[in-house]
Short mmCIF file of C-alpha atoms in Angstrom, two decimals:
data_model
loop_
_atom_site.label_atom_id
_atom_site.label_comp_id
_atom_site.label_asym_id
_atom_site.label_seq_id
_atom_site.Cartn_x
_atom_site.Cartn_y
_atom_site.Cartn_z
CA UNK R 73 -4.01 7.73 -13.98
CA UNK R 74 -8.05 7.25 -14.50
CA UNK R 75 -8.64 8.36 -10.95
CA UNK R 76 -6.37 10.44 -10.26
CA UNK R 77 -7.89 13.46 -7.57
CA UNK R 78 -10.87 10.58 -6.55
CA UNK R 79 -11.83 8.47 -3.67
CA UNK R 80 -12.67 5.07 -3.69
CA UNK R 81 -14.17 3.50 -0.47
CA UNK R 82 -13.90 -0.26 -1.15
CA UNK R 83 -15.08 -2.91 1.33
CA UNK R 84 -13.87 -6.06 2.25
CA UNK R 85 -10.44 -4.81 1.41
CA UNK R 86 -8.48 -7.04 3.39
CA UNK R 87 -7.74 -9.43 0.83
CA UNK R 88 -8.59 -11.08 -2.02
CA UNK R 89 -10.99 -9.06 -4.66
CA UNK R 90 -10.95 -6.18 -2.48
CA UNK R 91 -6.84 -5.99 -2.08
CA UNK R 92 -6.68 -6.22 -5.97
CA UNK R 93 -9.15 -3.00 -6.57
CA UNK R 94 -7.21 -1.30 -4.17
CA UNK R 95 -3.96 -2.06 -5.42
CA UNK R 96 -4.96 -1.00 -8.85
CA UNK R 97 -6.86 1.79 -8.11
CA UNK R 98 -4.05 3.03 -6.51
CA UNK R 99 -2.03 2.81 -9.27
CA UNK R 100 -4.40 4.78 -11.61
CA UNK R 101 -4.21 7.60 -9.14
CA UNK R 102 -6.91 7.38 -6.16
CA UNK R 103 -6.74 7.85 -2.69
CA UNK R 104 -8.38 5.12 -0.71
CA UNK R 105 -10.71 4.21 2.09
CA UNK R 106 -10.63 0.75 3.09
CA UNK R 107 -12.83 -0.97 4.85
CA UNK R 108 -13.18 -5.01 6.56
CA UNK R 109 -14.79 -6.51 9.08
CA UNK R 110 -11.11 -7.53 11.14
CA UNK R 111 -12.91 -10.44 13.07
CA UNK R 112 -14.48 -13.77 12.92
CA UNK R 113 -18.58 -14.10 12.36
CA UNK R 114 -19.54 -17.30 14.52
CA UNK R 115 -21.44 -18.27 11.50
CA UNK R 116 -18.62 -18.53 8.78
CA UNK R 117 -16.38 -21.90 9.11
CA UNK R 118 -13.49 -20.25 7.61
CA UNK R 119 -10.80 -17.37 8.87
CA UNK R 120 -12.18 -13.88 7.55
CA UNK R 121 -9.88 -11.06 6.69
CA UNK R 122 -7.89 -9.63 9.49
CA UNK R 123 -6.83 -6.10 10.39
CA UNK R 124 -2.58 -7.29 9.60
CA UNK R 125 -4.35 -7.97 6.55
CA UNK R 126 -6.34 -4.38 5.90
CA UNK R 127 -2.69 -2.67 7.38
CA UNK R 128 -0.76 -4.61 4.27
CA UNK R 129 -3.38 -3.60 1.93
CA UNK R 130 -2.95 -0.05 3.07
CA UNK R 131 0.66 -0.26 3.28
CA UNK R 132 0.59 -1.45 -0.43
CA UNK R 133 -1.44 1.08 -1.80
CA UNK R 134 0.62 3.90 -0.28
CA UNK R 135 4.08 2.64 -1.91
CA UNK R 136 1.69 3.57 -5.27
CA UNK R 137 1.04 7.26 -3.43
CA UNK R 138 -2.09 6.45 -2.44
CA UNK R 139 -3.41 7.98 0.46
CA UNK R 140 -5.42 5.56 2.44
CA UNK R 141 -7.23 5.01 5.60
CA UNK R 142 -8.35 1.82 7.18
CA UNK R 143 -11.20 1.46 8.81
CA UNK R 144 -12.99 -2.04 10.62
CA UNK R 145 -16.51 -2.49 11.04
CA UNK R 146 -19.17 -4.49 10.17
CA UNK R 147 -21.56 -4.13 6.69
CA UNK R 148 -24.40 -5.55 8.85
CA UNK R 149 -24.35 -2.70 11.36
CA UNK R 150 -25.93 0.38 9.81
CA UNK R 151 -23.84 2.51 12.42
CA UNK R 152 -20.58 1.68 12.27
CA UNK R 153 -21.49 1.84 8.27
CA UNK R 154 -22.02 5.59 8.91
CA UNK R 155 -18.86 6.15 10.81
CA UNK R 156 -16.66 4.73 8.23
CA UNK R 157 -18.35 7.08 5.79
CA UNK R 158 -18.35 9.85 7.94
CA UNK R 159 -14.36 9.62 8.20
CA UNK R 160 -13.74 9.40 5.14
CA UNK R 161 -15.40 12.45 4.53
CA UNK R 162 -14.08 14.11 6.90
CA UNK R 163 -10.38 13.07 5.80
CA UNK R 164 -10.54 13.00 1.54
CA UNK R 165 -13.64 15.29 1.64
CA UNK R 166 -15.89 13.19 -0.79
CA UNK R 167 -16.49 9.84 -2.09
CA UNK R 168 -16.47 9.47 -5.32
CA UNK R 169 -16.29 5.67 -6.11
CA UNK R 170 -18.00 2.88 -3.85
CA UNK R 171 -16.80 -0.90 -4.62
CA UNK R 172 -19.38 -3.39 -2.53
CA UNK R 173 -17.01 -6.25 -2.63
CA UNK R 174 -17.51 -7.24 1.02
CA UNK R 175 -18.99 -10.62 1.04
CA UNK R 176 -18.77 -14.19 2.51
CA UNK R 177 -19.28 -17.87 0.44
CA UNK R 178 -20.27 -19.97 3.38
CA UNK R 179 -22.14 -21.14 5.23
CA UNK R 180 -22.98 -23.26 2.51
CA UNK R 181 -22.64 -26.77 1.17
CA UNK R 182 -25.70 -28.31 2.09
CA UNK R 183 -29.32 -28.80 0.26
CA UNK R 184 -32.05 -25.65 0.68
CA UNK R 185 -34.11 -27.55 3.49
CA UNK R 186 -31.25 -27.95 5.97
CA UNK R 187 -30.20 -24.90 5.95
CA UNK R 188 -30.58 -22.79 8.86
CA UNK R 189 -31.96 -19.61 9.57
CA UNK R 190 -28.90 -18.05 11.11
CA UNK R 191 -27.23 -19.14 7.92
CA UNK R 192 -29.75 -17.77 5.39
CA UNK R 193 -29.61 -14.33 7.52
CA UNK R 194 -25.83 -14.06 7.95
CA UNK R 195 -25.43 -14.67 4.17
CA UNK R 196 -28.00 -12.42 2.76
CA UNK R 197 -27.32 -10.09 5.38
CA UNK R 198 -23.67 -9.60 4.49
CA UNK R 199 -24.10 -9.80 0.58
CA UNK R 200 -27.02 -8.12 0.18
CA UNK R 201 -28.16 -6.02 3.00
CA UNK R 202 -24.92 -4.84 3.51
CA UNK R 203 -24.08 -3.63 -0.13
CA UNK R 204 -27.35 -1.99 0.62
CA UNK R 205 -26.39 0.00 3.85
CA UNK R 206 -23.04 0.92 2.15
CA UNK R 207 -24.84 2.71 -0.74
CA UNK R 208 -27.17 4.39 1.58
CA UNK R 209 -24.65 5.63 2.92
CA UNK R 210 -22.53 6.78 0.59
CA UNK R 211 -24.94 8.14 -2.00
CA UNK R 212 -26.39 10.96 -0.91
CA UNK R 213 -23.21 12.90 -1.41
CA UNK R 214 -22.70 11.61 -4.94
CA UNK R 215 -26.17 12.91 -5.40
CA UNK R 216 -24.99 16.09 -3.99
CA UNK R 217 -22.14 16.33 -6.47
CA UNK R 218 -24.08 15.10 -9.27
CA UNK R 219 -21.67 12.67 -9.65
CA UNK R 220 -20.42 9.09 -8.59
CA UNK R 221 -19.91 5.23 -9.18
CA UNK R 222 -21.05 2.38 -7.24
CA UNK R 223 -19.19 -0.81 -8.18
CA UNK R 224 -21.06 -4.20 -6.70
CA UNK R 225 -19.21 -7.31 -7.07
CA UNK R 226 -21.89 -9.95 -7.74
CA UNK R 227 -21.02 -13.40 -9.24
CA UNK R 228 -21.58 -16.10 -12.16
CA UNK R 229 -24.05 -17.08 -8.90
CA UNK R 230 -26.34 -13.91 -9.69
CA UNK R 231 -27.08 -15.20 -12.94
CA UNK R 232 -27.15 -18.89 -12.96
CA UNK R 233 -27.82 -21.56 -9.74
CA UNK R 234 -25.56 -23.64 -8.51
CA UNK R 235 -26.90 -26.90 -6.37
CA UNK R 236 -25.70 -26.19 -2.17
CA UNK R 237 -25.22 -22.77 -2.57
CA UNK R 238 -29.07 -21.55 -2.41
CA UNK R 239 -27.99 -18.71 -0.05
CA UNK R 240 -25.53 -17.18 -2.05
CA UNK R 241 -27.16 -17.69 -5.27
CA UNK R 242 -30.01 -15.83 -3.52
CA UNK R 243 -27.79 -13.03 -2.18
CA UNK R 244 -25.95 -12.59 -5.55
CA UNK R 245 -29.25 -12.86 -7.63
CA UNK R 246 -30.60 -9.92 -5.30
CA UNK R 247 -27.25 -7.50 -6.07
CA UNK R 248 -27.95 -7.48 -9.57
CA UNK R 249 -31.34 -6.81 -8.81
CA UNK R 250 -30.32 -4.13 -6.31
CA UNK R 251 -27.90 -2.89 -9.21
CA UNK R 252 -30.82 -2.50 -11.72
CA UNK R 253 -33.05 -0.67 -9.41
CA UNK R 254 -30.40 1.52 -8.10
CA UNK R 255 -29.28 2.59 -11.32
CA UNK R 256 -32.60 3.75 -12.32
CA UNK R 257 -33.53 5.60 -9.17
CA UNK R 258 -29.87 7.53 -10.25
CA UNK R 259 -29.48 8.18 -13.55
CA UNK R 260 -31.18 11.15 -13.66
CA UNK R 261 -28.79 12.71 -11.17
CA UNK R 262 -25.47 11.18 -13.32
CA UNK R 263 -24.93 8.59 -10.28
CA UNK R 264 -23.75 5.17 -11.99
CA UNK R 265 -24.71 1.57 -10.58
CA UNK R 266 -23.16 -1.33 -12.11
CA UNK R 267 -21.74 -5.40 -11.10
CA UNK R 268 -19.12 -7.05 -11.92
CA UNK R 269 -19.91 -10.71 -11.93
CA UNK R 270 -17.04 -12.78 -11.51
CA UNK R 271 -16.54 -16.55 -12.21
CA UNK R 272 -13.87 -18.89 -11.00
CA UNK R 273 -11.18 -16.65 -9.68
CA UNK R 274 -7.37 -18.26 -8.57
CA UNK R 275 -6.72 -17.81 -4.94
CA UNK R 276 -3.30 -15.69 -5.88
CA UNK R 277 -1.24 -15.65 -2.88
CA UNK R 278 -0.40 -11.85 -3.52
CA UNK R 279 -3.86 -11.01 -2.19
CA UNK R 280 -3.98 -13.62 0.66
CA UNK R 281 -6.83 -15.17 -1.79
CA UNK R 282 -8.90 -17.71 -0.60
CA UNK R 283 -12.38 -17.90 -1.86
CA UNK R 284 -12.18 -20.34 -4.75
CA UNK R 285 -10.55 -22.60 -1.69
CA UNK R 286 -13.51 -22.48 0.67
CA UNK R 287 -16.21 -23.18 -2.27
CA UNK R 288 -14.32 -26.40 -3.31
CA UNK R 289 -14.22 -27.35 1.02
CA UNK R 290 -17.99 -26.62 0.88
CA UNK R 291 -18.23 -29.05 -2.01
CA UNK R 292 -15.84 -31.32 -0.64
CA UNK R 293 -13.70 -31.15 -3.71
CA UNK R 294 -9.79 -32.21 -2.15
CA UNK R 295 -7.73 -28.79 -1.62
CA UNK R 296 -5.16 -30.13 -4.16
CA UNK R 297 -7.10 -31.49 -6.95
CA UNK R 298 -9.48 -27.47 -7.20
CA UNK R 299 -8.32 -25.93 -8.81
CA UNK R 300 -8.09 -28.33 -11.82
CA UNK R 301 -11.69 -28.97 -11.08
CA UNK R 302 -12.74 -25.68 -11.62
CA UNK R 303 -11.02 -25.36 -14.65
CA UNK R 304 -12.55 -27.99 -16.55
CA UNK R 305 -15.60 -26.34 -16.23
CA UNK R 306 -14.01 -23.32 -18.31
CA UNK R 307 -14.21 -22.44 -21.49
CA UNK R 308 -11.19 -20.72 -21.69
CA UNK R 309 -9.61 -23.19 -19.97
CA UNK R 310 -8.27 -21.14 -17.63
CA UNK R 311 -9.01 -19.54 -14.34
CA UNK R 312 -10.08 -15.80 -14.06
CA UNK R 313 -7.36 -13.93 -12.24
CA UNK R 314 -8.44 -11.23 -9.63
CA UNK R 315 -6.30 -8.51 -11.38
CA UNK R 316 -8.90 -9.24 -14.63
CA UNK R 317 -12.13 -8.72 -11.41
CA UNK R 318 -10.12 -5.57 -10.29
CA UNK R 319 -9.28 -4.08 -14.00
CA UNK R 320 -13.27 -4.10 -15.32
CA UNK R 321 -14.29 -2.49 -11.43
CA UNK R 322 -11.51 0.13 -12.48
CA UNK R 323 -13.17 0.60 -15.62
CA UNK R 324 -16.43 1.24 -14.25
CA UNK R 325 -15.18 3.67 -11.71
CA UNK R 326 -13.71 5.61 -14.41
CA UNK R 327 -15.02 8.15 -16.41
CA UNK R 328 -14.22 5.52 -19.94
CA UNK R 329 -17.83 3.98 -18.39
CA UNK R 330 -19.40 7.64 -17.91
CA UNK R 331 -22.86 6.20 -19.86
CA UNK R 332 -22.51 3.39 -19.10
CA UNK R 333 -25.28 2.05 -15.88
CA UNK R 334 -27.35 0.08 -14.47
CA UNK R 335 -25.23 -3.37 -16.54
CA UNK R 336 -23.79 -6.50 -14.97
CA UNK R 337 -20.53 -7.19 -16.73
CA UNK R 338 -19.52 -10.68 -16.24
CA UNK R 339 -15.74 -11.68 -15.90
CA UNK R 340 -15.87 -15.48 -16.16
CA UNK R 341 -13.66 -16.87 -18.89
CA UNK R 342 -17.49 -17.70 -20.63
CA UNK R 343 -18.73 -19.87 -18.13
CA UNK R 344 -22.05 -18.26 -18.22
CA UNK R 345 -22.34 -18.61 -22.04
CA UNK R 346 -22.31 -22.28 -21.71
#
């Protein structure tokens, strides 16, 4: 029970990454704030995480004891950012742990010159901006307390390129530079910045998964061969499984990380080493 009298506000909790930090945070003891976006963004070709979704998350995390609340909103608004926050406050009291996992892989799929501005500025806005605004946010208080973790979920994209994907690379290159910076501008006041960077992770059906999915329909790689693809591209020879994303974020919100800031901790099966 690592987290047991702490709150975690985690975003893009609907599914995938973000359902499998909840679910295990609530199992090491924390109560929960969870936050998605509930609709569809014009600019993303594929269904984003609905409120059913954030509701089953929630409804998950409270047969661990958890208590939760949901809230929708959008990462690129720096308003509705501050009424999630202010909730939570107001309901668990403090925020003790903030997990920037909200985040989108398309649009993408295409060569740097055709893509579009909307594109670029939907894709850095979400990834980058909005892990921005979240911290913002949420911060101060941590400062307050002396106190606090932010989690970002980056990528194996933040550290290497990958051809088509010049937005995203861009966005999850600029985390881990947000990470960095953050962590220094912190330290001093015992406020802990770190990213998880996360390689090819299997769209398990436990937490509505999808991501791996939509990058291999960006590359046109066939729905049913993917999987394999992306595995013969791993050293372990296997895919990362979100539970393995969601168990080093738990680490890092936990005081077994207390000196530990400002690193990027990749979670790739050695992908990166290659």
């Amino acid at each position: 029970m690592r987290l047991t009298g702490r709150t975690a506000l985690i975003t893009g909790a609907a599914r995938g990454l973000g359902r499998a930090c909840a679910l295990r945070f609530a199992e090491e003891g924390a109560d929960l704030v969870l936050f998605d976006l509930g609709e569809h963004l014009d600019e993303v070709p594929y269904a984003l995480g609905t409120p059913e979704q954030l509701e089953h998350t929630a409804g998950l995390c409270r047969k661990s004891g958890a208590g939760v609340l949901t809230a929708t909103g959008d990462v690129r608004d720096p308003d509705t950012v501050a009424r999630a926050v202010e909730a939570a406050t107001d309901r668990f009291g403090r925020i003790d742990v903030l997990v920037n996992n909200a985040g989108i892989a398309a649009p993408s799929g295409k060569d740097l010159h055709l893509v579009e501005e909307r594109e670029w500025s939907v894709m850095l806005d979400v990834n980058l901006s909005g892990a921005w605004r979240m911290t913002k946010a949420v911060v101060p208080g941590m400062l307050a307390r002396r106190s606090g973790s932010v989690v970002n979920i980056a990528s194996t994209a933040g550290l290497v390129g990958y051809r088509h994907f010049a937005g995203y690379v861009a966005s999850k290159h600029g985390l881990i530079g947000l990470t960095r910076a953050a962590a220094l501008d912190y330290a001093p006041l015992k406020v802990r910045v770190n990213a998880v960077c996360p390689g090819s992770v299997r769209d398990d059906p436990l937490v509505d998964g999808r991501m791996l999915g939509e990058i291999a329909r960006s590359l046109d790689v066939p729905v049913h061969e993917h999987e394999e693809t992306f595995v013969q591209r791993q050293p372990s020879n296997e895919l990362v499984e979100p539970d393995d994303v969601a168990a080093a974020a738990l680490w890092l919100a936990s005081d077994e990380s207390r000196r530990v800031t400002g690193s990027v901790i990749t979670v790739d099966g050695g992908f990166t080493v290659w």
